[in-house]
PDB file of C-alpha atoms and ligand atoms in Angstrom:
ATOM      1  CA  MET B  56      65.976 128.159  90.216  1.00 85.00           C
ATOM      2  CA  ASN B  57      68.214 126.545  87.638  1.00 96.00           C
ATOM      3  CA  LYS B  58      69.883 127.427  84.378  1.00 97.00           C
ATOM      4  CA  ALA B  59      70.339 125.523  81.156  1.00 98.00           C
ATOM      5  CA  LEU B  60      72.677 125.731  78.199  1.00 98.00           C
ATOM      6  CA  ILE B  61      71.055 125.393  74.768  1.00 98.00           C
ATOM      7  CA  VAL B  62      73.484 124.383  72.006  1.00 98.00           C
ATOM      8  CA  VAL B  63      71.862 125.206  68.669  1.00 98.00           C
ATOM      9  CA  ASP B  64      72.667 123.523  65.334  1.00 98.00           C
ATOM     10  CA  TYR B  65      76.420 123.104  65.707  1.00 98.00           C
ATOM     11  CA  SER B  66      76.552 120.438  62.986  1.00 98.00           C
ATOM     12  CA  ASN B  67      78.984 119.656  60.175  1.00 98.00           C
ATOM     13  CA  ASP B  68      76.539 121.013  57.607  1.00 98.00           C
ATOM     14  CA  PHE B  69      76.329 124.364  59.409  1.00 98.00           C
ATOM     15  CA  ILE B  70      79.999 124.677  60.409  1.00 98.00           C
ATOM     16  CA  ALA B  71      82.420 122.564  58.348  1.00 98.00           C
ATOM     17  CA  THR B  72      84.136 124.174  55.366  1.00 98.00           C
ATOM     18  CA  ASN B  73      82.387 121.693  53.047  1.00 97.00           C
ATOM     19  CA  GLY B  74      79.087 121.815  54.968  1.00 97.00           C
ATOM     20  CA  LYS B  75      75.871 122.034  52.965  1.00 97.00           C
ATOM     21  CA  LEU B  76      74.765 125.352  54.514  1.00 96.00           C
ATOM     22  CA  THR B  77      77.870 126.477  56.295  1.00 97.00           C
ATOM     23  CA  CYS B  78      78.699 129.532  58.365  1.00 96.00           C
ATOM     24  CA  GLY B  79      82.335 128.730  57.550  1.00 96.00           C
ATOM     25  CA  GLU B  80      85.109 130.417  59.487  1.00 97.00           C
ATOM     26  CA  PRO B  81      82.992 132.521  61.852  1.00 98.00           C
ATOM     27  CA  GLY B  82      81.287 129.295  62.922  1.00 98.00           C
ATOM     28  CA  GLN B  83      84.563 127.408  63.284  1.00 98.00           C
ATOM     29  CA  GLN B  84      86.105 130.187  65.363  1.00 98.00           C
ATOM     30  CA  ILE B  85      83.621 129.722  68.221  1.00 98.00           C
ATOM     31  CA  GLU B  86      84.208 125.963  68.616  1.00 98.00           C
ATOM     32  CA  GLN B  87      86.591 126.132  71.573  1.00 98.00           C
ATOM     33  CA  ASN B  88      84.416 128.716  73.335  1.00 98.00           C
ATOM     34  CA  ILE B  89      81.381 126.418  73.057  1.00 98.00           C
ATOM     35  CA  ILE B  90      83.424 123.417  74.213  1.00 98.00           C
ATOM     36  CA  ASN B  91      84.539 125.383  77.286  1.00 98.00           C
ATOM     37  CA  LYS B  92      80.965 126.473  77.975  1.00 98.00           C
ATOM     38  CA  ILE B  93      79.680 122.884  77.768  1.00 98.00           C
ATOM     39  CA  GLU B  94      82.501 121.731  80.043  1.00 98.00           C
ATOM     40  CA  THR B  95      81.610 124.321  82.674  1.00 98.00           C
ATOM     41  CA  TYR B  96      77.920 123.362  82.625  1.00 98.00           C
ATOM     42  CA  ASN B  97      78.826 119.682  82.756  1.00 98.00           C
ATOM     43  CA  ASN B  98      81.216 120.134  85.671  1.00 98.00           C
ATOM     44  CA  ASN B  99      78.490 121.974  87.589  1.00 97.00           C
ATOM     45  CA  GLN B 100      75.891 119.366  86.574  1.00 97.00           C
ATOM     46  CA  ASP B 101      73.795 122.147  85.071  1.00 98.00           C
ATOM     47  CA  PHE B 102      71.412 121.172  82.292  1.00 98.00           C
ATOM     48  CA  ILE B 103      72.706 120.993  78.720  1.00 98.00           C
ATOM     49  CA  PHE B 104      70.329 120.685  75.755  1.00 98.00           C
ATOM     50  CA  TYR B 105      71.611 119.963  72.261  1.00 98.00           C
ATOM     51  CA  LEU B 106      69.030 121.144  69.728  1.00 98.00           C
ATOM     52  CA  MET B 107      69.622 119.878  66.230  1.00 98.00           C
ATOM     53  CA  ASP B 108      67.924 120.741  62.943  1.00 98.00           C
ATOM     54  CA  TYR B 109      66.269 117.635  61.447  1.00 98.00           C
ATOM     55  CA  HIS B 110      65.349 117.153  57.798  1.00 97.00           C
ATOM     56  CA  LEU B 111      64.139 114.298  55.649  1.00 97.00           C
ATOM     57  CA  GLU B 112      65.655 113.926  52.202  1.00 93.00           C
ATOM     58  CA  ASN B 113      63.646 115.588  49.394  1.00 90.00           C
ATOM     59  CA  ASP B 114      60.874 116.709  51.716  1.00 94.00           C
ATOM     60  CA  PRO B 115      58.336 118.630  49.599  1.00 94.00           C
ATOM     61  CA  TYR B 116      56.335 119.690  52.666  1.00 95.00           C
ATOM     62  CA  HIS B 117      59.024 121.448  54.641  1.00 96.00           C
ATOM     63  CA  PRO B 118      59.014 125.268  54.270  1.00 94.00           C
ATOM     64  CA  GLU B 119      62.835 125.419  54.196  1.00 94.00           C
ATOM     65  CA  THR B 120      62.929 123.298  51.043  1.00 92.00           C
ATOM     66  CA  LYS B 121      62.133 126.408  48.995  1.00 92.00           C
ATOM     67  CA  LEU B 122      64.598 128.581  50.882  1.00 94.00           C
ATOM     68  CA  PHE B 123      67.799 126.581  51.335  1.00 94.00           C
ATOM     69  CA  PRO B 124      69.761 123.753  49.739  1.00 94.00           C
ATOM     70  CA  PRO B 125      69.265 120.362  51.455  1.00 96.00           C
ATOM     71  CA  HIS B 126      71.058 120.225  54.836  1.00 96.00           C
ATOM     72  CA  ASN B 127      71.089 118.338  58.155  1.00 97.00           C
ATOM     73  CA  ILE B 128      69.459 115.288  56.561  1.00 97.00           C
ATOM     74  CA  VAL B 129      68.668 112.551  59.061  1.00 97.00           C
ATOM     75  CA  ASN B 130      71.321 109.796  59.325  1.00 97.00           C
ATOM     76  CA  THR B 131      74.014 111.758  57.487  1.00 97.00           C
ATOM     77  CA  GLU B 132      77.397 112.923  58.729  1.00 97.00           C
ATOM     78  CA  GLY B 133      76.312 116.478  57.978  1.00 98.00           C
ATOM     79  CA  ARG B 134      73.921 116.281  60.914  1.00 98.00           C
ATOM     80  CA  GLN B 135      76.580 115.185  63.422  1.00 98.00           C
ATOM     81  CA  LEU B 136      78.102 117.681  65.802  1.00 98.00           C
ATOM     82  CA  TYR B 137      81.110 119.473  64.319  1.00 98.00           C
ATOM     83  CA  ASN B 138      84.620 118.312  65.146  1.00 98.00           C
ATOM     84  CA  GLN B 139      85.449 118.073  68.869  1.00 98.00           C
ATOM     85  CA  LEU B 140      81.862 118.670  69.964  1.00 98.00           C
ATOM     86  CA  GLN B 141      80.966 115.165  68.784  1.00 98.00           C
ATOM     87  CA  PRO B 142      83.392 113.230  71.052  1.00 98.00           C
ATOM     88  CA  GLN B 143      82.644 115.655  73.884  1.00 98.00           C
ATOM     89  CA  TYR B 144      78.926 114.905  73.494  1.00 98.00           C
ATOM     90  CA  GLU B 145      79.576 111.149  73.376  1.00 98.00           C
ATOM     91  CA  SER B 146      81.498 111.395  76.648  1.00 98.00           C
ATOM     92  CA  ILE B 147      78.664 113.147  78.517  1.00 98.00           C
ATOM     93  CA  GLN B 148      75.503 112.023  76.695  1.00 98.00           C
ATOM     94  CA  ASP B 149      74.476 109.450  79.318  1.00 98.00           C
ATOM     95  CA  ALA B 150      74.403 111.999  82.133  1.00 97.00           C
ATOM     96  CA  GLU B 151      70.986 112.854  83.551  1.00 97.00           C
ATOM     97  CA  HIS B 152      71.515 116.563  82.947  1.00 98.00           C
ATOM     98  CA  VAL B 153      72.319 116.165  79.211  1.00 98.00           C
ATOM     99  CA  PHE B 154      69.622 116.028  76.508  1.00 98.00           C
ATOM    100  CA  TRP B 155      69.479 115.725  72.729  1.00 98.00           C
ATOM    101  CA  ILE B 156      66.397 117.108  70.983  1.00 98.00           C
ATOM    102  CA  ASP B 157      65.695 117.062  67.252  1.00 98.00           C
ATOM    103  CA  LYS B 158      63.987 120.178  65.970  1.00 98.00           C
ATOM    104  CA  THR B 159      62.339 120.858  62.617  1.00 98.00           C
ATOM    105  CA  ARG B 160      62.006 124.647  62.712  1.00 98.00           C
ATOM    106  CA  TYR B 161      64.373 127.528  63.473  1.00 98.00           C
ATOM    107  CA  SER B 162      63.237 127.856  67.074  1.00 98.00           C
ATOM    108  CA  SER B 163      64.328 125.227  69.581  1.00 98.00           C
ATOM    109  CA  PHE B 164      60.874 125.535  71.147  1.00 98.00           C
ATOM    110  CA  ALA B 165      58.798 125.001  67.952  1.00 98.00           C
ATOM    111  CA  GLY B 166      57.249 121.537  68.004  1.00 97.00           C
ATOM    112  CA  THR B 167      59.637 120.221  70.688  1.00 98.00           C
ATOM    113  CA  HIS B 168      59.217 119.329  74.372  1.00 98.00           C
ATOM    114  CA  LEU B 169      62.031 121.691  75.400  1.00 98.00           C
ATOM    115  CA  ASP B 170      59.743 124.042  77.351  1.00 98.00           C
ATOM    116  CA  SER B 171      58.227 121.161  79.335  1.00 98.00           C
ATOM    117  CA  LEU B 172      61.645 119.732  80.149  1.00 98.00           C
ATOM    118  CA  LEU B 173      62.890 123.146  81.317  1.00 98.00           C
ATOM    119  CA  ARG B 174      59.813 123.826  83.477  1.00 98.00           C
ATOM    120  CA  GLU B 175      59.916 120.368  85.079  1.00 97.00           C
ATOM    121  CA  ARG B 176      63.471 121.139  86.142  1.00 98.00           C
ATOM    122  CA  ASN B 177      62.685 124.632  87.431  1.00 98.00           C
ATOM    123  CA  VAL B 178      64.919 126.256  84.855  1.00 98.00           C
ATOM    124  CA  ASP B 179      64.316 130.005  84.653  1.00 98.00           C
ATOM    125  CA  THR B 180      67.445 131.063  82.761  1.00 98.00           C
ATOM    126  CA  VAL B 181      68.639 129.825  79.374  1.00 98.00           C
ATOM    127  CA  GLU B 182      72.048 130.493  77.876  1.00 98.00           C
ATOM    128  CA  ILE B 183      71.984 130.080  74.103  1.00 98.00           C
ATOM    129  CA  VAL B 184      75.047 129.228  71.974  1.00 98.00           C
ATOM    130  CA  GLY B 185      75.595 128.016  68.404  1.00 98.00           C
ATOM    131  CA  VAL B 186      74.442 129.146  64.965  1.00 98.00           C
ATOM    132  CA  CYS B 187      73.150 131.118  63.212  1.00 98.00           C
ATOM    133  CA  THR B 188      72.929 134.168  65.448  1.00 98.00           C
ATOM    134  CA  ASP B 189      70.284 135.790  63.231  1.00 98.00           C
ATOM    135  CA  ILE B 190      68.241 132.669  62.378  1.00 98.00           C
ATOM    136  CA  CYS B 191      67.953 129.710  64.765  1.00 98.00           C
ATOM    137  CA  VAL B 192      69.577 131.407  67.768  1.00 98.00           C
ATOM    138  CA  LEU B 193      67.356 134.444  67.159  1.00 98.00           C
ATOM    139  CA  HIS B 194      64.111 132.472  66.870  1.00 98.00           C
ATOM    140  CA  THR B 195      65.017 130.409  69.939  1.00 98.00           C
ATOM    141  CA  ALA B 196      65.770 133.546  71.938  1.00 98.00           C
ATOM    142  CA  VAL B 197      62.526 135.251  70.894  1.00 98.00           C
ATOM    143  CA  ASP B 198      60.488 132.206  71.953  1.00 98.00           C
ATOM    144  CA  ALA B 199      62.403 132.040  75.246  1.00 98.00           C
ATOM    145  CA  TYR B 200      61.504 135.695  75.786  1.00 98.00           C
ATOM    146  CA  ASN B 201      57.818 135.031  75.060  1.00 98.00           C
ATOM    147  CA  LEU B 202      57.927 132.127  77.530  1.00 98.00           C
ATOM    148  CA  ASN B 203      59.389 134.400  80.240  1.00 98.00           C
ATOM    149  CA  TYR B 204      62.853 132.890  80.517  1.00 98.00           C
ATOM    150  CA  ASN B 205      65.850 134.982  81.449  1.00 98.00           C
ATOM    151  CA  ILE B 206      68.240 134.894  78.507  1.00 98.00           C
ATOM    152  CA  ILE B 207      72.024 134.996  78.282  1.00 98.00           C
ATOM    153  CA  ILE B 208      73.834 135.167  74.934  1.00 98.00           C
ATOM    154  CA  PRO B 209      77.645 134.875  75.110  1.00 98.00           C
ATOM    155  CA  SER B 210      78.693 136.763  71.987  1.00 98.00           C
ATOM    156  CA  ASN B 211      81.849 134.664  71.551  1.00 98.00           C
ATOM    157  CA  CYS B 212      79.724 131.498  71.306  1.00 98.00           C
ATOM    158  CA  VAL B 213      77.360 132.502  68.475  1.00 98.00           C
ATOM    159  CA  ALA B 214      78.078 133.107  64.775  1.00 98.00           C
ATOM    160  CA  SER B 215      76.511 133.546  61.358  1.00 98.00           C
ATOM    161  CA  PHE B 216      77.461 133.452  57.688  1.00 96.00           C
ATOM    162  CA  ASN B 217      76.015 136.984  57.629  1.00 97.00           C
ATOM    163  CA  GLN B 218      78.111 139.396  59.709  1.00 97.00           C
ATOM    164  CA  ALA B 219      75.602 142.246  59.438  1.00 98.00           C
ATOM    165  CA  GLY B 220      72.809 139.899  60.539  1.00 98.00           C
ATOM    166  CA  HIS B 221      74.971 138.635  63.405  1.00 98.00           C
ATOM    167  CA  GLU B 222      75.561 142.138  64.704  1.00 98.00           C
ATOM    168  CA  TRP B 223      71.936 143.179  64.256  1.00 98.00           C
ATOM    169  CA  ALA B 224      70.780 140.122  66.232  1.00 98.00           C
ATOM    170  CA  LEU B 225      73.165 140.844  69.128  1.00 98.00           C
ATOM    171  CA  THR B 226      71.716 144.358  69.365  1.00 98.00           C
ATOM    172  CA  HIS B 227      68.176 142.972  69.173  1.00 98.00           C
ATOM    173  CA  PHE B 228      68.866 140.475  71.981  1.00 98.00           C
ATOM    174  CA  GLU B 229      70.035 143.232  74.268  1.00 98.00           C
ATOM    175  CA  ASN B 230      67.684 146.063  73.377  1.00 98.00           C
ATOM    176  CA  SER B 231      64.437 144.312  72.481  1.00 98.00           C
ATOM    177  CA  ILE B 232      64.246 141.085  74.459  1.00 97.00           C
ATOM    178  CA  GLY B 233      66.306 142.090  77.487  1.00 97.00           C
ATOM    179  CA  ALA B 234      68.942 139.380  77.088  1.00 98.00           C
ATOM    180  CA  VAL B 235      72.264 139.655  78.827  1.00 98.00           C
ATOM    181  CA  VAL B 236      74.773 139.733  75.961  1.00 98.00           C
ATOM    182  CA  GLU B 237      78.220 138.920  77.305  1.00 96.00           C
TER     183      GLU B 237
HETATM  184 ZN1   ZN V 336      67.007 123.425  58.387  1.00 63.51          ZN
END
């Protein structure tokens, strides 16, 4: 069986100091750890999936419109990968084991073909990195649990603007969905 790395929402809007919905410093502090993680997966030719929040401008139908300021709008710089992740992605994006998937809900599995792609490739273990620990990483991990994947969460590769939420989610991963939290 195989494993896959899922990189969740590491965009300028979620990470950069002037991002529209930023985690700020906690998000920026995990950049090098995520870069190293991606490099290891790439060197081993293990699967890497970039999952990226996708919004239309002024979308009255999207449930997040009522909850958050506009962010990750299609075709904006805010939706590009933050800092060194962007050139790293450009250098590996053509590889057969690297995928980019737009998502429109918190979970990487909601309305995407991620589950099909994982099953076709006999992936039974997903390692989830990115932001926010207690929102999109959480919802992705819960869906992975419901779909019977083994789950790994490296705690130095996830972050949130909400430290209490971050810590609660790490406990939840370990105690309630049986994830390996490293
Ligand atoms: Zn969003």
